Amino acid sequence: MKTFFQKMHGLGNDFVIIDERSGSFDLTPTRIASLADRRRGIGCDQFVTLSATSDDKAAVFVRFFNPDGSEAGACGNASRCVASLLGQERDTDSLTFETRNGLLKAEVLSRDALGGAVVTVDMGCPQTDWQAVPLAKPADTLRLPLAGEPAALSMGNPHATFFVEDLSEAERGPTLEVDPIFPDRANIGFARIDAPDRMRLRVWERGAGFTLACGSGACAAVVNAARRGLGERRMTVEVDGGEMVIAWDANDHVLMTGPAQLAFEGTVDLEAYPK
């Protein structure tokens, strides 16, 4: 039996989305990793499933998976894509969906005729306590005891941001992801501050490697820049795939605004992939 899927992206950070609200599929970590493979599967940076929610405030329960099949707690660009899909399905511009880390609210600001939208997602409050990141031992999350003294926090998933002048330092990402200080591994961002309201960012994503954009990484980078006095609480973040705007508001919530685009739709025979 063929299963319907949608392929979407936010600034080139791409996702396979499968709807399980009418019934679950046998989407094991092995099968997800096979489907995410760009040569033998559909190919994606993250795999997303939609399922029924028991929370009457939410439209759907959303889960995010890395291309190695491991589950991620949050994905900002995928959240914008889900909001765009659900908003169109429900004929509304305002909606709420449930994730492993709680409820996210989203607002569709505009749409175009090609399946694209500009969406703001409230990514919630950053968690800066060392146990929330989490770290393996007590440490000052404003300056971790690593070369380059990154700042760390959780946006539903662990992030460390290095502030650099040369973005070639991002090549350290694979080693830093698995540093012992990060018991759950971490997303590693490298930010160059170009102006008080603008930064250039590259992120080595946990379980995915370099992607064209990382929404939660952009949120973490702006919050960490503001915590260090290096940038304003609202910044334009330029990533390899384009630009998004991140605002850390007075209520401690991080608002992420950027595009979401439908690339194509199709069907796949899940039984053709190992489980």
PDB file of N, CA, C and O in Angstrom, residues 212-269:
ATOM      1  N   LEU A 212      21.046  23.833   5.255  1.00  0.00           N
ATOM      2  CA  LEU A 212      20.989  25.198   4.735  1.00  0.00           C
ATOM      3  C   LEU A 212      20.385  26.181   5.734  1.00  0.00           C
ATOM      4  O   LEU A 212      20.570  27.385   5.602  1.00  0.00           O
ATOM      5  N   ALA A 213      19.660  25.660   6.713  1.00  0.00           N
ATOM      6  CA  ALA A 213      19.049  26.522   7.731  1.00  0.00           C
ATOM      7  C   ALA A 213      18.726  25.680   8.953  1.00  0.00           C
ATOM      8  O   ALA A 213      18.411  24.502   8.833  1.00  0.00           O
ATOM      9  N   CYS A 214      18.784  26.307  10.118  1.00  0.00           N
ATOM     10  CA  CYS A 214      18.378  25.652  11.368  1.00  0.00           C
ATOM     11  C   CYS A 214      17.602  26.678  12.180  1.00  0.00           C
ATOM     12  O   CYS A 214      18.191  27.636  12.713  1.00  0.00           O
ATOM     13  N   GLY A 215      16.289  26.502  12.260  1.00  0.00           N
ATOM     14  CA  GLY A 215      15.445  27.480  12.939  1.00  0.00           C
ATOM     15  C   GLY A 215      15.697  27.571  14.428  1.00  0.00           C
ATOM     16  O   GLY A 215      15.866  28.661  14.978  1.00  0.00           O
ATOM     17  N   SER A 216      15.737  26.424  15.106  1.00  0.00           N
ATOM     18  CA  SER A 216      15.992  26.463  16.550  1.00  0.00           C
ATOM     19  C   SER A 216      17.407  26.946  16.834  1.00  0.00           C
ATOM     20  O   SER A 216      17.662  27.614  17.835  1.00  0.00           O
ATOM     21  N   GLY A 217      18.345  26.637  15.913  1.00  0.00           N
ATOM     22  CA  GLY A 217      19.716  27.136  16.072  1.00  0.00           C
ATOM     23  C   GLY A 217      19.792  28.644  15.944  1.00  0.00           C
ATOM     24  O   GLY A 217      20.568  29.301  16.650  1.00  0.00           O
ATOM     25  N   ALA A 218      18.976  29.210  15.045  1.00  0.00           N
ATOM     26  CA  ALA A 218      18.926  30.663  14.901  1.00  0.00           C
ATOM     27  C   ALA A 218      18.343  31.299  16.158  1.00  0.00           C
ATOM     28  O   ALA A 218      18.823  32.336  16.631  1.00  0.00           O
ATOM     29  N   CYS A 219      17.303  30.678  16.708  1.00  0.00           N
ATOM     30  CA  CYS A 219      16.721  31.185  17.960  1.00  0.00           C
ATOM     31  C   CYS A 219      17.769  31.178  19.072  1.00  0.00           C
ATOM     32  O   CYS A 219      17.934  32.170  19.796  1.00  0.00           O
ATOM     33  N   ALA A 220      18.470  30.067  19.207  1.00  0.00           N
ATOM     34  CA  ALA A 220      19.487  29.945  20.249  1.00  0.00           C
ATOM     35  C   ALA A 220      20.593  30.980  20.055  1.00  0.00           C
ATOM     36  O   ALA A 220      21.068  31.587  21.024  1.00  0.00           O
ATOM     37  N   ALA A 221      21.009  31.193  18.805  1.00  0.00           N
ATOM     38  CA  ALA A 221      22.107  32.125  18.538  1.00  0.00           C
ATOM     39  C   ALA A 221      21.733  33.553  18.908  1.00  0.00           C
ATOM     40  O   ALA A 221      22.542  34.297  19.478  1.00  0.00           O
ATOM     41  N   VAL A 222      20.502  33.962  18.608  1.00  0.00           N
ATOM     42  CA  VAL A 222      20.078  35.330  18.936  1.00  0.00           C
ATOM     43  C   VAL A 222      19.972  35.508  20.444  1.00  0.00           C
ATOM     44  O   VAL A 222      20.420  36.517  21.006  1.00  0.00           O
ATOM     45  N   VAL A 223      19.379  34.534  21.121  1.00  0.00           N
ATOM     46  CA  VAL A 223      19.281  34.623  22.581  1.00  0.00           C
ATOM     47  C   VAL A 223      20.674  34.658  23.203  1.00  0.00           C
ATOM     48  O   VAL A 223      20.953  35.478  24.090  1.00  0.00           O
ATOM     49  N   ASN A 224      21.556  33.793  22.743  1.00  0.00           N
ATOM     50  CA  ASN A 224      22.910  33.767  23.309  1.00  0.00           C
ATOM     51  C   ASN A 224      23.681  35.043  23.016  1.00  0.00           C
ATOM     52  O   ASN A 224      24.448  35.525  23.856  1.00  0.00           O
ATOM     53  N   ALA A 225      23.473  35.624  21.825  1.00  0.00           N
ATOM     54  CA  ALA A 225      24.124  36.890  21.506  1.00  0.00           C
ATOM     55  C   ALA A 225      23.639  37.994  22.443  1.00  0.00           C
ATOM     56  O   ALA A 225      24.435  38.800  22.948  1.00  0.00           O
ATOM     57  N   ALA A 226      22.321  38.024  22.682  1.00  0.00           N
ATOM     58  CA  ALA A 226      21.779  39.036  23.592  1.00  0.00           C
ATOM     59  C   ALA A 226      22.278  38.807  25.018  1.00  0.00           C
ATOM     60  O   ALA A 226      22.605  39.765  25.732  1.00  0.00           O
ATOM     61  N   ARG A 227      22.352  37.560  25.440  1.00  0.00           N
ATOM     62  CA  ARG A 227      22.852  37.254  26.791  1.00  0.00           C
ATOM     63  C   ARG A 227      24.292  37.723  26.969  1.00  0.00           C
ATOM     64  O   ARG A 227      24.680  38.146  28.056  1.00  0.00           O
ATOM     65  N   ARG A 228      25.061  37.662  25.907  1.00  0.00           N
ATOM     66  CA  ARG A 228      26.470  38.060  25.974  1.00  0.00           C
ATOM     67  C   ARG A 228      26.676  39.543  25.671  1.00  0.00           C
ATOM     68  O   ARG A 228      27.797  40.032  25.693  1.00  0.00           O
ATOM     69  N   GLY A 229      25.597  40.270  25.348  1.00  0.00           N
ATOM     70  CA  GLY A 229      25.730  41.679  25.016  1.00  0.00           C
ATOM     71  C   GLY A 229      26.319  41.918  23.646  1.00  0.00           C
ATOM     72  O   GLY A 229      26.844  43.015  23.365  1.00  0.00           O
ATOM     73  N   LEU A 230      26.189  40.944  22.752  1.00  0.00           N
ATOM     74  CA  LEU A 230      26.786  41.053  21.416  1.00  0.00           C
ATOM     75  C   LEU A 230      25.780  41.463  20.358  1.00  0.00           C
ATOM     76  O   LEU A 230      26.173  41.856  19.255  1.00  0.00           O
ATOM     77  N   GLY A 231      24.509  41.359  20.665  1.00  0.00           N
ATOM     78  CA  GLY A 231      23.489  41.686  19.685  1.00  0.00           C
ATOM     79  C   GLY A 231      22.202  42.092  20.360  1.00  0.00           C
ATOM     80  O   GLY A 231      22.032  41.956  21.575  1.00  0.00           O
ATOM     81  N   GLU A 232      21.265  42.603  19.550  1.00  0.00           N
ATOM     82  CA  GLU A 232      19.965  43.015  20.055  1.00  0.00           C
ATOM     83  C   GLU A 232      19.044  41.815  20.222  1.00  0.00           C
ATOM     84  O   GLU A 232      19.355  40.706  19.777  1.00  0.00           O
ATOM     85  N   ARG A 233      17.915  42.029  20.851  1.00  0.00           N
ATOM     86  CA  ARG A 233      16.973  40.939  21.087  1.00  0.00           C
ATOM     87  C   ARG A 233      16.136  40.623  19.846  1.00  0.00           C
ATOM     88  O   ARG A 233      15.403  39.633  19.826  1.00  0.00           O
ATOM     89  N   ARG A 234      16.257  41.415  18.830  1.00  0.00           N
ATOM     90  CA  ARG A 234      15.636  41.137  17.533  1.00  0.00           C
ATOM     91  C   ARG A 234      16.720  41.248  16.469  1.00  0.00           C
ATOM     92  O   ARG A 234      17.346  42.309  16.341  1.00  0.00           O
ATOM     93  N   MET A 235      16.945  40.169  15.740  1.00  0.00           N
ATOM     94  CA  MET A 235      18.011  40.164  14.759  1.00  0.00           C
ATOM     95  C   MET A 235      17.563  39.443  13.487  1.00  0.00           C
ATOM     96  O   MET A 235      16.760  38.498  13.538  1.00  0.00           O
ATOM     97  N   THR A 236      18.087  39.892  12.364  1.00  0.00           N
ATOM     98  CA  THR A 236      17.982  39.140  11.121  1.00  0.00           C
ATOM     99  C   THR A 236      19.137  38.151  11.093  1.00  0.00           C
ATOM    100  O   THR A 236      20.292  38.530  11.296  1.00  0.00           O
ATOM    101  N   VAL A 237      18.806  36.899  10.875  1.00  0.00           N
ATOM    102  CA  VAL A 237      19.817  35.846  10.865  1.00  0.00           C
ATOM    103  C   VAL A 237      19.951  35.323   9.444  1.00  0.00           C
ATOM    104  O   VAL A 237      19.002  34.786   8.869  1.00  0.00           O
ATOM    105  N   GLU A 238      21.149  35.492   8.885  1.00  0.00           N
ATOM    106  CA  GLU A 238      21.429  34.977   7.548  1.00  0.00           C
ATOM    107  C   GLU A 238      22.062  33.600   7.678  1.00  0.00           C
ATOM    108  O   GLU A 238      23.091  33.433   8.327  1.00  0.00           O
ATOM    109  N   VAL A 239      21.419  32.603   7.080  1.00  0.00           N
ATOM    110  CA  VAL A 239      21.952  31.251   7.033  1.00  0.00           C
ATOM    111  C   VAL A 239      22.275  30.917   5.576  1.00  0.00           C
ATOM    112  O   VAL A 239      22.064  31.739   4.680  1.00  0.00           O
ATOM    113  N   ASP A 240      22.789  29.737   5.326  1.00  0.00           N
ATOM    114  CA  ASP A 240      23.179  29.398   3.959  1.00  0.00           C
ATOM    115  C   ASP A 240      22.003  29.451   2.992  1.00  0.00           C
ATOM    116  O   ASP A 240      22.175  29.746   1.805  1.00  0.00           O
ATOM    117  N   GLY A 241      20.773  29.178   3.489  1.00  0.00           N
ATOM    118  CA  GLY A 241      19.609  29.128   2.617  1.00  0.00           C
ATOM    119  C   GLY A 241      18.824  30.416   2.497  1.00  0.00           C
ATOM    120  O   GLY A 241      17.866  30.486   1.725  1.00  0.00           O
ATOM    121  N   GLY A 242      19.208  31.457   3.242  1.00  0.00           N
ATOM    122  CA  GLY A 242      18.457  32.712   3.178  1.00  0.00           C
ATOM    123  C   GLY A 242      18.435  33.418   4.517  1.00  0.00           C
ATOM    124  O   GLY A 242      19.402  33.341   5.287  1.00  0.00           O
ATOM    125  N   GLU A 243      17.325  34.087   4.824  1.00  0.00           N
ATOM    126  CA  GLU A 243      17.243  34.882   6.046  1.00  0.00           C
ATOM    127  C   GLU A 243      15.951  34.596   6.808  1.00  0.00           C
ATOM    128  O   GLU A 243      14.906  34.307   6.221  1.00  0.00           O
ATOM    129  N   MET A 244      16.038  34.687   8.137  1.00  0.00           N
ATOM    130  CA  MET A 244      14.864  34.664   8.992  1.00  0.00           C
ATOM    131  C   MET A 244      15.043  35.738  10.057  1.00  0.00           C
ATOM    132  O   MET A 244      16.159  36.226  10.275  1.00  0.00           O
ATOM    133  N   VAL A 245      13.962  36.103  10.696  1.00  0.00           N
ATOM    134  CA  VAL A 245      14.000  37.120  11.749  1.00  0.00           C
ATOM    135  C   VAL A 245      13.648  36.456  13.069  1.00  0.00           C
ATOM    136  O   VAL A 245      12.623  35.757  13.177  1.00  0.00           O
ATOM    137  N   ILE A 246      14.488  36.670  14.072  1.00  0.00           N
ATOM    138  CA  ILE A 246      14.295  36.097  15.394  1.00  0.00           C
ATOM    139  C   ILE A 246      14.132  37.236  16.395  1.00  0.00           C
ATOM    140  O   ILE A 246      14.943  38.176  16.405  1.00  0.00           O
ATOM    141  N   ALA A 247      13.098  37.156  17.227  1.00  0.00           N
ATOM    142  CA  ALA A 247      12.858  38.175  18.250  1.00  0.00           C
ATOM    143  C   ALA A 247      12.666  37.500  19.603  1.00  0.00           C
ATOM    144  O   ALA A 247      11.789  36.639  19.749  1.00  0.00           O
ATOM    145  N   TRP A 248      13.466  37.882  20.571  1.00  0.00           N
ATOM    146  CA  TRP A 248      13.335  37.401  21.948  1.00  0.00           C
ATOM    147  C   TRP A 248      12.552  38.467  22.697  1.00  0.00           C
ATOM    148  O   TRP A 248      13.075  39.531  23.022  1.00  0.00           O
ATOM    149  N   ASP A 249      11.268  38.206  22.943  1.00  0.00           N
ATOM    150  CA  ASP A 249      10.397  39.279  23.413  1.00  0.00           C
ATOM    151  C   ASP A 249      10.488  39.488  24.923  1.00  0.00           C
ATOM    152  O   ASP A 249      11.192  38.763  25.643  1.00  0.00           O
ATOM    153  N   ALA A 250       9.760  40.486  25.401  1.00  0.00           N
ATOM    154  CA  ALA A 250       9.835  40.874  26.809  1.00  0.00           C
ATOM    155  C   ALA A 250       9.246  39.810  27.730  1.00  0.00           C
ATOM    156  O   ALA A 250       9.503  39.817  28.939  1.00  0.00           O
ATOM    157  N   ASN A 251       8.457  38.888  27.172  1.00  0.00           N
ATOM    158  CA  ASN A 251       7.877  37.806  27.963  1.00  0.00           C
ATOM    159  C   ASN A 251       8.737  36.551  27.952  1.00  0.00           C
ATOM    160  O   ASN A 251       8.292  35.487  28.374  1.00  0.00           O
ATOM    161  N   ASP A 252       9.959  36.677  27.430  1.00  0.00           N
ATOM    162  CA  ASP A 252      10.939  35.592  27.384  1.00  0.00           C
ATOM    163  C   ASP A 252      10.634  34.564  26.310  1.00  0.00           C
ATOM    164  O   ASP A 252      11.258  33.508  26.259  1.00  0.00           O
ATOM    165  N   HIS A 253       9.674  34.848  25.421  1.00  0.00           N
ATOM    166  CA  HIS A 253       9.394  33.928  24.326  1.00  0.00           C
ATOM    167  C   HIS A 253      10.230  34.303  23.102  1.00  0.00           C
ATOM    168  O   HIS A 253      10.536  35.477  22.878  1.00  0.00           O
ATOM    169  N   VAL A 254      10.590  33.294  22.307  1.00  0.00           N
ATOM    170  CA  VAL A 254      11.382  33.515  21.104  1.00  0.00           C
ATOM    171  C   VAL A 254      10.478  33.319  19.892  1.00  0.00           C
ATOM    172  O   VAL A 254       9.922  32.234  19.683  1.00  0.00           O
ATOM    173  N   LEU A 255      10.324  34.376  19.095  1.00  0.00           N
ATOM    174  CA  LEU A 255       9.472  34.353  17.914  1.00  0.00           C
ATOM    175  C   LEU A 255      10.345  34.254  16.673  1.00  0.00           C
ATOM    176  O   LEU A 255      11.245  35.065  16.465  1.00  0.00           O
ATOM    177  N   MET A 256      10.053  33.276  15.855  1.00  0.00           N
ATOM    178  CA  MET A 256      10.834  33.013  14.641  1.00  0.00           C
ATOM    179  C   MET A 256       9.948  33.249  13.419  1.00  0.00           C
ATOM    180  O   MET A 256       8.867  32.663  13.317  1.00  0.00           O
ATOM    181  N   THR A 257      10.389  34.095  12.497  1.00  0.00           N
ATOM    182  CA  THR A 257       9.626  34.407  11.297  1.00  0.00           C
ATOM    183  C   THR A 257      10.454  34.084  10.063  1.00  0.00           C
ATOM    184  O   THR A 257      11.599  34.501   9.946  1.00  0.00           O
ATOM    185  N   GLY A 258       9.858  33.322   9.153  1.00  0.00           N
ATOM    186  CA  GLY A 258      10.558  32.967   7.927  1.00  0.00           C
ATOM    187  C   GLY A 258       9.638  32.227   6.977  1.00  0.00           C
ATOM    188  O   GLY A 258       8.462  31.972   7.280  1.00  0.00           O
ATOM    189  N   PRO A 259      10.159  31.836   5.812  1.00  0.00           N
ATOM    190  CA  PRO A 259       9.324  31.188   4.799  1.00  0.00           C
ATOM    191  C   PRO A 259       9.135  29.701   5.037  1.00  0.00           C
ATOM    192  O   PRO A 259       9.928  29.039   5.717  1.00  0.00           O
ATOM    193  N   ALA A 260       8.053  29.178   4.477  1.00  0.00           N
ATOM    194  CA  ALA A 260       7.782  27.741   4.406  1.00  0.00           C
ATOM    195  C   ALA A 260       7.303  27.466   2.989  1.00  0.00           C
ATOM    196  O   ALA A 260       6.482  28.217   2.456  1.00  0.00           O
ATOM    197  N   GLN A 261       7.821  26.409   2.377  1.00  0.00           N
ATOM    198  CA  GLN A 261       7.518  26.163   0.965  1.00  0.00           C
ATOM    199  C   GLN A 261       7.210  24.691   0.721  1.00  0.00           C
ATOM    200  O   GLN A 261       7.969  23.813   1.142  1.00  0.00           O
ATOM    201  N   LEU A 262       6.095  24.426   0.038  1.00  0.00           N
ATOM    202  CA  LEU A 262       5.797  23.074  -0.432  1.00  0.00           C
ATOM    203  C   LEU A 262       6.627  22.811  -1.677  1.00  0.00           C
ATOM    204  O   LEU A 262       6.574  23.576  -2.642  1.00  0.00           O
ATOM    205  N   ALA A 263       7.409  21.722  -1.667  1.00  0.00           N
ATOM    206  CA  ALA A 263       8.230  21.374  -2.825  1.00  0.00           C
ATOM    207  C   ALA A 263       7.484  20.419  -3.751  1.00  0.00           C
ATOM    208  O   ALA A 263       7.343  20.682  -4.951  1.00  0.00           O
ATOM    209  N   PHE A 264       6.991  19.305  -3.202  1.00  0.00           N
ATOM    210  CA  PHE A 264       6.212  18.374  -4.003  1.00  0.00           C
ATOM    211  C   PHE A 264       5.485  17.386  -3.082  1.00  0.00           C
ATOM    212  O   PHE A 264       5.765  17.313  -1.876  1.00  0.00           O
ATOM    213  N   GLU A 265       4.552  16.632  -3.674  1.00  0.00           N
ATOM    214  CA  GLU A 265       3.806  15.592  -2.968  1.00  0.00           C
ATOM    215  C   GLU A 265       3.982  14.287  -3.721  1.00  0.00           C
ATOM    216  O   GLU A 265       4.234  14.278  -4.928  1.00  0.00           O
ATOM    217  N   GLY A 266       3.832  13.172  -2.993  1.00  0.00           N
ATOM    218  CA  GLY A 266       3.985  11.884  -3.657  1.00  0.00           C
ATOM    219  C   GLY A 266       3.513  10.754  -2.770  1.00  0.00           C
ATOM    220  O   GLY A 266       2.948  10.966  -1.696  1.00  0.00           O
ATOM    221  N   THR A 267       3.736   9.528  -3.231  1.00  0.00           N
ATOM    222  CA  THR A 267       3.439   8.345  -2.438  1.00  0.00           C
ATOM    223  C   THR A 267       4.677   7.468  -2.379  1.00  0.00           C
ATOM    224  O   THR A 267       5.524   7.510  -3.279  1.00  0.00           O
ATOM    225  N   VAL A 268       4.775   6.679  -1.308  1.00  0.00           N
ATOM    226  CA  VAL A 268       5.920   5.808  -1.118  1.00  0.00           C
ATOM    227  C   VAL A 268       5.441   4.468  -0.563  1.00  0.00           C
ATOM    228  O   VAL A 268       4.496   4.423   0.231  1.00  0.00           O
ATOM    229  N   ASP A 269       6.071   3.399  -0.994  1.00  0.00           N
ATOM    230  CA  ASP A 269       5.790   2.068  -0.478  1.00  0.00           C
ATOM    231  C   ASP A 269       6.681   1.831   0.729  1.00  0.00           C
ATOM    232  O   ASP A 269       7.866   1.514   0.592  1.00  0.00           O
TER     233      ASP A 269
END
